[in-house]
Coordinates of C-alpha atoms (C1' of nucleotides) in Angstrom, one line a residue:
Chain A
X1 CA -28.4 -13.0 4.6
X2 CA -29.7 -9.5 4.7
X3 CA -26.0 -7.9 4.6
X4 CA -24.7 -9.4 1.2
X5 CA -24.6 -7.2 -2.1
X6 CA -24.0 -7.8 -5.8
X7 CA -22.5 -6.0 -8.0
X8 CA -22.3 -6.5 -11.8
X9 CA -18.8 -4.8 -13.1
X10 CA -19.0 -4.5 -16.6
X11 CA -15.5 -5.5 -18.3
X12 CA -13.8 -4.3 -21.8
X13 CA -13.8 -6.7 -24.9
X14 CA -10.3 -7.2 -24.2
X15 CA -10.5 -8.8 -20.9
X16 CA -10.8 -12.6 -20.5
X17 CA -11.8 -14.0 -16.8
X18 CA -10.3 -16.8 -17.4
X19 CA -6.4 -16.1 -18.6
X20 CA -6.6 -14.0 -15.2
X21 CA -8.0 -16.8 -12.9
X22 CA -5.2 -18.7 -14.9
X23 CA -2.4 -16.8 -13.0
X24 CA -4.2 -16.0 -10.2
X25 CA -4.6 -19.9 -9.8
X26 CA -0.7 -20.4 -10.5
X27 CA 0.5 -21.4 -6.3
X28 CA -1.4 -23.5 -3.9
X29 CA 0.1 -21.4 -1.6
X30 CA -1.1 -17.9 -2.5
X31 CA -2.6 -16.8 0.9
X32 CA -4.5 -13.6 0.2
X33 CA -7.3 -15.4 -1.8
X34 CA -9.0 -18.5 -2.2
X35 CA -10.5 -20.2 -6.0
X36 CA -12.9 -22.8 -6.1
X37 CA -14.9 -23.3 -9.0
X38 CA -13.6 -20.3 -10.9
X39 CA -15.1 -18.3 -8.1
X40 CA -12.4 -15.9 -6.3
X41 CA -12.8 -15.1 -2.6
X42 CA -10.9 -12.8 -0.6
X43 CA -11.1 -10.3 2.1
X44 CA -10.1 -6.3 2.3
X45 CA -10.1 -3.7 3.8
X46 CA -12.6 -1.3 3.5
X47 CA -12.4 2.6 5.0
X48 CA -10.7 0.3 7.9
X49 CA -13.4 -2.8 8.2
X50 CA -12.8 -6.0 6.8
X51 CA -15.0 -6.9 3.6
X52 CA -15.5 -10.3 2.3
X53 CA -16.1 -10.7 -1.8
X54 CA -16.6 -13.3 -4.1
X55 CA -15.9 -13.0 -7.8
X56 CA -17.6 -14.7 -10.6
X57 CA -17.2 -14.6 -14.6
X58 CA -21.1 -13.5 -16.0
X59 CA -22.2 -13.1 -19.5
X60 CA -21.9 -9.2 -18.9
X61 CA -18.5 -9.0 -16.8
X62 CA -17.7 -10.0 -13.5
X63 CA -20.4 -10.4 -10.8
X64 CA -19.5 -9.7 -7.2
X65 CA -20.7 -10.7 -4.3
X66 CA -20.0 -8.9 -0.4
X67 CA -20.5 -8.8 3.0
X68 CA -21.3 -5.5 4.1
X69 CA -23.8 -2.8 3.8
X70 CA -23.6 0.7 2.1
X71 CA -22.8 2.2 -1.0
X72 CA -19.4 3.2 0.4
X73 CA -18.7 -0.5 1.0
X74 CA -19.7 -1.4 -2.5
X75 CA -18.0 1.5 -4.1
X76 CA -14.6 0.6 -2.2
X77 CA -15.0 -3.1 -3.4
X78 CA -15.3 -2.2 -7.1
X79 CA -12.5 0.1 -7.2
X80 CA -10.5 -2.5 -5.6
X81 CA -11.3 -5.4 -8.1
X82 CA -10.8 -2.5 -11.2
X83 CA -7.6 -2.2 -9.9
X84 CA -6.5 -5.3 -9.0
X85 CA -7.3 -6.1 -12.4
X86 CA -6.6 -2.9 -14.7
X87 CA -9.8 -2.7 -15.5
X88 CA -9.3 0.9 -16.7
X89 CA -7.1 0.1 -19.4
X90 CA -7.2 0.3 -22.9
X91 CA -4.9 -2.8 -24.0
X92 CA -5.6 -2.5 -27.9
X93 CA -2.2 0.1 -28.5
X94 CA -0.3 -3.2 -27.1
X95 CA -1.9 -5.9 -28.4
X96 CA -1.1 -4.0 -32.3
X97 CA 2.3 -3.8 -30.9
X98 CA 2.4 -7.2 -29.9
X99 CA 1.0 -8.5 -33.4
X100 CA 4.3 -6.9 -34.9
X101 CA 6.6 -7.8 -32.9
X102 CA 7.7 -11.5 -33.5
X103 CA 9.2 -11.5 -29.7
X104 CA 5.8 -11.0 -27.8
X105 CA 3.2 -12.6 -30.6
X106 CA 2.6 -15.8 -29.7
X107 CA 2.5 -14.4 -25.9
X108 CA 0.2 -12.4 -26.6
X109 CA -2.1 -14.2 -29.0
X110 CA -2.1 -17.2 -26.3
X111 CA -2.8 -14.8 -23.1
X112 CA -4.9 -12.5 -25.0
X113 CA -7.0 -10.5 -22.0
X114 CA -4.8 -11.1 -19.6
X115 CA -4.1 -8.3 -17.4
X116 CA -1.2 -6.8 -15.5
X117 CA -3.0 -8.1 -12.8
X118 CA -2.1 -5.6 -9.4
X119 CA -1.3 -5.4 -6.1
X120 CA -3.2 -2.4 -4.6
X121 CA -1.6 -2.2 -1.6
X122 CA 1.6 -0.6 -1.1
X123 CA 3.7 -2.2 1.5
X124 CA 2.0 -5.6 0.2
X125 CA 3.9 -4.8 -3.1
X126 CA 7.2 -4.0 -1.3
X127 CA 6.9 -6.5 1.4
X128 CA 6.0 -9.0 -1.5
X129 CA 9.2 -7.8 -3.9
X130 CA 11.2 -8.3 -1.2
X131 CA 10.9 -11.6 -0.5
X132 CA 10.8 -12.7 -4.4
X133 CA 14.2 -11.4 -4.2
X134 CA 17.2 -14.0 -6.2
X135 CA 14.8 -16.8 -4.7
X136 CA 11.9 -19.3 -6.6
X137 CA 8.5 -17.4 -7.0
X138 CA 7.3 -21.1 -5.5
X139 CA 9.5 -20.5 -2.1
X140 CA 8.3 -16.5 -2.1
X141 CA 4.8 -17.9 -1.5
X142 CA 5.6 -20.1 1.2
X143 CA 7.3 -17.1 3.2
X144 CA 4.2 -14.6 1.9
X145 CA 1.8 -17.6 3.4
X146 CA 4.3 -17.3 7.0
X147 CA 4.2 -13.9 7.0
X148 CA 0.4 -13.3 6.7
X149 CA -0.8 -16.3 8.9
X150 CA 1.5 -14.9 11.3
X151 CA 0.8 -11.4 11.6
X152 CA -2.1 -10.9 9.2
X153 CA -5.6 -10.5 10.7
X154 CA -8.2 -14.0 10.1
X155 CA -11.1 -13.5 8.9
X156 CA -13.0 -16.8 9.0
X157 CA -15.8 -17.5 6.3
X158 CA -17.6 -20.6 5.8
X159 CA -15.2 -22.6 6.8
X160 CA -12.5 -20.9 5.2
X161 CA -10.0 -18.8 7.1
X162 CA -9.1 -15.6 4.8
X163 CA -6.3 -13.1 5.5
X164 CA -6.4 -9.4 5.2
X165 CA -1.8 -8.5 4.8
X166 CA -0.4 -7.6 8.2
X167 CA -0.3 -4.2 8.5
X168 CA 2.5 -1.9 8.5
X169 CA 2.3 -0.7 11.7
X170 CA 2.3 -4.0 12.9
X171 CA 5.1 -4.9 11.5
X172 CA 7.0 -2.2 12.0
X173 CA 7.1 -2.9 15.2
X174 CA 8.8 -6.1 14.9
X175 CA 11.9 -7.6 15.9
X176 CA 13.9 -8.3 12.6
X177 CA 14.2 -12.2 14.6
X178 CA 10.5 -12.7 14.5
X179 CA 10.5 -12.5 10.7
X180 CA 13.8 -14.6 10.7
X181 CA 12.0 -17.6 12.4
X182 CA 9.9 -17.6 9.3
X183 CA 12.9 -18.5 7.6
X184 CA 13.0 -14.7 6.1
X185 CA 16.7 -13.8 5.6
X186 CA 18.3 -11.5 8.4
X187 CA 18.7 -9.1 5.3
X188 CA 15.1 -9.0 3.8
X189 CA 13.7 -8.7 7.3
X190 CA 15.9 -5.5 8.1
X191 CA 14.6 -4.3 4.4
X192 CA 10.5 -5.2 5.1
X193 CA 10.8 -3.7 8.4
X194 CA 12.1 -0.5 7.6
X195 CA 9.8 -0.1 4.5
X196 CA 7.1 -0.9 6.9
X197 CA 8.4 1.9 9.6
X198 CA 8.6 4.5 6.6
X199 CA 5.0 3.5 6.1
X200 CA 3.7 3.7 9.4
X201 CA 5.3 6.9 9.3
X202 CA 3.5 8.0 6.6
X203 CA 6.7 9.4 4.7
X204 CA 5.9 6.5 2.2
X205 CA 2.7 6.4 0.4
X206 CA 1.3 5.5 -2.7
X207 CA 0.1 8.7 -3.3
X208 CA 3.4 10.8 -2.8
X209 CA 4.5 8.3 -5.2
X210 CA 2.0 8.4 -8.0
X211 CA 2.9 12.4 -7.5
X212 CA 5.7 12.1 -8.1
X213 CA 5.0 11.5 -11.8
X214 CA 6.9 9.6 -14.5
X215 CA 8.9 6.3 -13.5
X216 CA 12.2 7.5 -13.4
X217 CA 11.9 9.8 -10.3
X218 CA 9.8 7.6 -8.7
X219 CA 12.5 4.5 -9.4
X220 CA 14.8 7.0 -8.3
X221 CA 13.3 7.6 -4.9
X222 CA 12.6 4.2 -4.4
X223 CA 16.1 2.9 -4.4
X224 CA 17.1 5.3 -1.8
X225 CA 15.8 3.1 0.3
X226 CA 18.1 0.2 1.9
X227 CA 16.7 -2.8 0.2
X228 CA 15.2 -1.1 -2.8
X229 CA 17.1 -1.8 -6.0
X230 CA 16.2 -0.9 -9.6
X231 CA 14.1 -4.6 -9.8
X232 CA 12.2 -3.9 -7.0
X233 CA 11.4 -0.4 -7.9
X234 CA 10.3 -1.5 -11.4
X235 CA 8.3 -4.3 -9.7
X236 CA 6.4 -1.9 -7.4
X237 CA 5.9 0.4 -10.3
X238 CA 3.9 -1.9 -12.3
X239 CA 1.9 -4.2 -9.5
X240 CA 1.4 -0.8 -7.6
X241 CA 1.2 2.2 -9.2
X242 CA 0.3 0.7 -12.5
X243 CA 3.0 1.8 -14.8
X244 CA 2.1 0.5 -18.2
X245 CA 6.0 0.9 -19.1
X246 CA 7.8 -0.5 -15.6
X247 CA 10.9 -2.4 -17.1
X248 CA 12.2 -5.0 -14.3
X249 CA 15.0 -5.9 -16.6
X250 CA 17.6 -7.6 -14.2
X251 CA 14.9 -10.1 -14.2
X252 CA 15.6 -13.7 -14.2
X253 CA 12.7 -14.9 -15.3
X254 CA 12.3 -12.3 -17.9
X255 CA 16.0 -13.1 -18.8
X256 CA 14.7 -16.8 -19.4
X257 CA 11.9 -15.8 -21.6
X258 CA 13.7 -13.8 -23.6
X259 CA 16.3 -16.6 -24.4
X260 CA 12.7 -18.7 -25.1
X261 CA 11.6 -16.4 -27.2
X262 CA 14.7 -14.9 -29.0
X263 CA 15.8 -18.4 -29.8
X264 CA 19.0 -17.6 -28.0
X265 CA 21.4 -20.8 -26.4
X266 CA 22.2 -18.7 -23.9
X267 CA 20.6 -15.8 -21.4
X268 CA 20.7 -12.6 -23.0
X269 CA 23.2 -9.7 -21.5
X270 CA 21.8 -6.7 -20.0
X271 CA 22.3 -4.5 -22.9
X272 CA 20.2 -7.3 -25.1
X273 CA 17.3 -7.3 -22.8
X274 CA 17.2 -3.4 -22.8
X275 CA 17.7 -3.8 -26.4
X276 CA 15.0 -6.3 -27.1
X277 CA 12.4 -4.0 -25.4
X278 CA 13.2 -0.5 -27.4
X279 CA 10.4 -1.1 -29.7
X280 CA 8.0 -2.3 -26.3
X281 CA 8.3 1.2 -24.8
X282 CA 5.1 2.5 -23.3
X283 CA 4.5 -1.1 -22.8
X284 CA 6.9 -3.1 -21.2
X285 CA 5.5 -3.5 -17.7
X286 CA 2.6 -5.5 -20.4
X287 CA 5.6 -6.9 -22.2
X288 CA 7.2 -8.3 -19.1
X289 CA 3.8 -9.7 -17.4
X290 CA 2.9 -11.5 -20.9
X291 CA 6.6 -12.9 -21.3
X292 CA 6.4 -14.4 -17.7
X293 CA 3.4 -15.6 -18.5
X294 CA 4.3 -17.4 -21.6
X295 CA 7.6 -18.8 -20.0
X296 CA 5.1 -20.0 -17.1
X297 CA 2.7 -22.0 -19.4
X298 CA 6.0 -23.1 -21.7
X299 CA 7.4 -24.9 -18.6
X300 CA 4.2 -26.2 -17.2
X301 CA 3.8 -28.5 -20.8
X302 CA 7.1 -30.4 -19.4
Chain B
dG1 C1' 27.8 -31.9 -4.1
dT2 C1' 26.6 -28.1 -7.4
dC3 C1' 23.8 -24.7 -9.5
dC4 C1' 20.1 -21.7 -9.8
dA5 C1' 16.0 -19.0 -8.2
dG6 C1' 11.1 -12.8 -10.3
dG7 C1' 18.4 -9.0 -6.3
dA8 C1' 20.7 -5.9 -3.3
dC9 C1' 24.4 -4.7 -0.2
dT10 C1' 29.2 -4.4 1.0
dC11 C1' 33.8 -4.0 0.2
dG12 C1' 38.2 -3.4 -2.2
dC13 C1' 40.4 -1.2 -5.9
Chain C
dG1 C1' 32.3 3.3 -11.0
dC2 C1' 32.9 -1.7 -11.3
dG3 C1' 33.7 -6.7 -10.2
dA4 C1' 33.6 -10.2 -6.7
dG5 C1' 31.9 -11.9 -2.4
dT6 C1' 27.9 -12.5 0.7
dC7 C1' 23.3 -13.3 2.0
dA8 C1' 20.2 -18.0 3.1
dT9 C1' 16.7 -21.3 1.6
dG10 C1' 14.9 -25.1 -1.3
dG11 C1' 14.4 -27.7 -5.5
dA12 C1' 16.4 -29.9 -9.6

DNA sequence: GTCCAGGACTCGC
DNA sequence: GCGAGTCATGGA
């Protein structure tokens, strides 16, 4: 296979393969990549052509393997992973922070090297948010899995079919029933539609929003859009544009590991789960991830 | 049957 | 500006 290349990305001391292929691993139904053996394969999009990659843990970092010839190709496939997987970051500032504070500790010493792990693309975020709204993160994957083997493009590998995320143009040219058939409510598919038109538009990008600067502008022109609240606008702030310090804090789940972790016999009030995170600031999009995480692998001991 | 899930909108006051 | 009702499906 003349058109495969490797590529060796080096990773910080505070990264650990496998606490991320530990959530990435967390639904059978995740549709936009597939793991066997500790080996993760999915498809992109590069400068407009699919791209197939398989990542690996190796003694030096994370090998990858692609389809596709050219620098360019390569290039576009390692900033993708680095983002996907906040390569970029410096986590020690948080994990001091978390050795402090008795909330996050044990969350933090358990998951150690876990990352934020991102969404790159935008209207995958949004489209993503959306349908996680007030329902089980376990029924959001089963609409995410309709959506994308519905209107997503197949890329078939090997036996394996993978899925680059439908387009916004596509979809914005969709009848609000076609998403309703998916069992999508009439609501969210008005509210994925129209992000998707804004998109296609191009009056919604990630760039105009990483220019916009610090979180509460953005946050503030995100829920100016029908559909967008202050969760969702936190939650694309730190899958997307990477906000170390996103707060998503009418959270339920969040809510839940809070009452875990505080000790509390109840769910703690709005005010409490602003409070808790005061001394988290900078860090709270961390705090959040790590917290979700810890409730996740609380529950899954029964 | 009831309640809850990684919320947001709409309406009435 | 704030509280209650509504959206809609699926699992416990």
């Amino acid at each position: 296979m003349s058109n495969h290349q490797e590529l060796l990305i080096r990773t910080p001391d505070d990264f650990s393969f496998p606490e991320n292929l530990e959530y990435l691993s967390r639904s059978a139904d995740e549709c936009m990549f597939h793991i066997q053996d500790s080996r993760v394969t999915r498809a992109i999009e590069v400068d407009g052509k699919p791209v197939l990659f398989v990542m690996e843990e190796n003694p030096d970092g994370i090998l990858v393997t692609l389809t596709g010839e050219g620098d360019e190709v390569k290039a576009g496939v390692e900033q993708f992973v680095r983002d996907w997987l906040d390569l970029g970051r410096d986590l020690m500032p948080f994990y001091e922070l978390g050795e402090r504070d008795p909330l996050l500790r044990e969350a933090v010493r358990r998951h150690r090297g876990l990352r934020v792990v991102g969404i790159p693309d935008l209207f995958e975020t949004f489209v993503w948010a959306i349908l996680g709204q007030q329902i089980t993160v376990a029924f959001a994957y089963v609409l995410k899995r309709r959506f994308v083997e519905t209107f997503g493009q197949a890329i078939e590998a090997d036996g394996v079919i993978h899925y680059l995320f439908p387009s916004a143009e596509k979809v914005a040219g969709l009848d609000p029933e076609a998403l309703r058939e998916l069992k999508i409510t009439g609501r969210k598919s008005e509210y994925i539609i129209g992000i998707a038109r804004l998109i296609a538009a191009g009056e919604l990008t990630k760039e105009g929003l990483l220019a916009l600067g610090d979180d509460r502008t953005v946050e503030h022109r995100l829920t100016a859009i029908r559909g967008i609240g202050p969760w969702t606008a936190n939650y694309v702030l730190m899958r997307c544009l990477r906000s170390p310090d996103a707060y998503p804090a009418a959270d339920v789940g969040l809510h839940n590991a809070l009452k875990l972790v505080a000790g509390l016999d109840r769910k703690p009030t709005l005010p409490e789960v602003e409070a808790f995170a005061e001394p988290w600031k900078g860090w709270r999009a961390y705090a959040t991830f790590y917290l979700w995480r810890y409730l996740s692998s609380e529950s899954e001991q029964g």
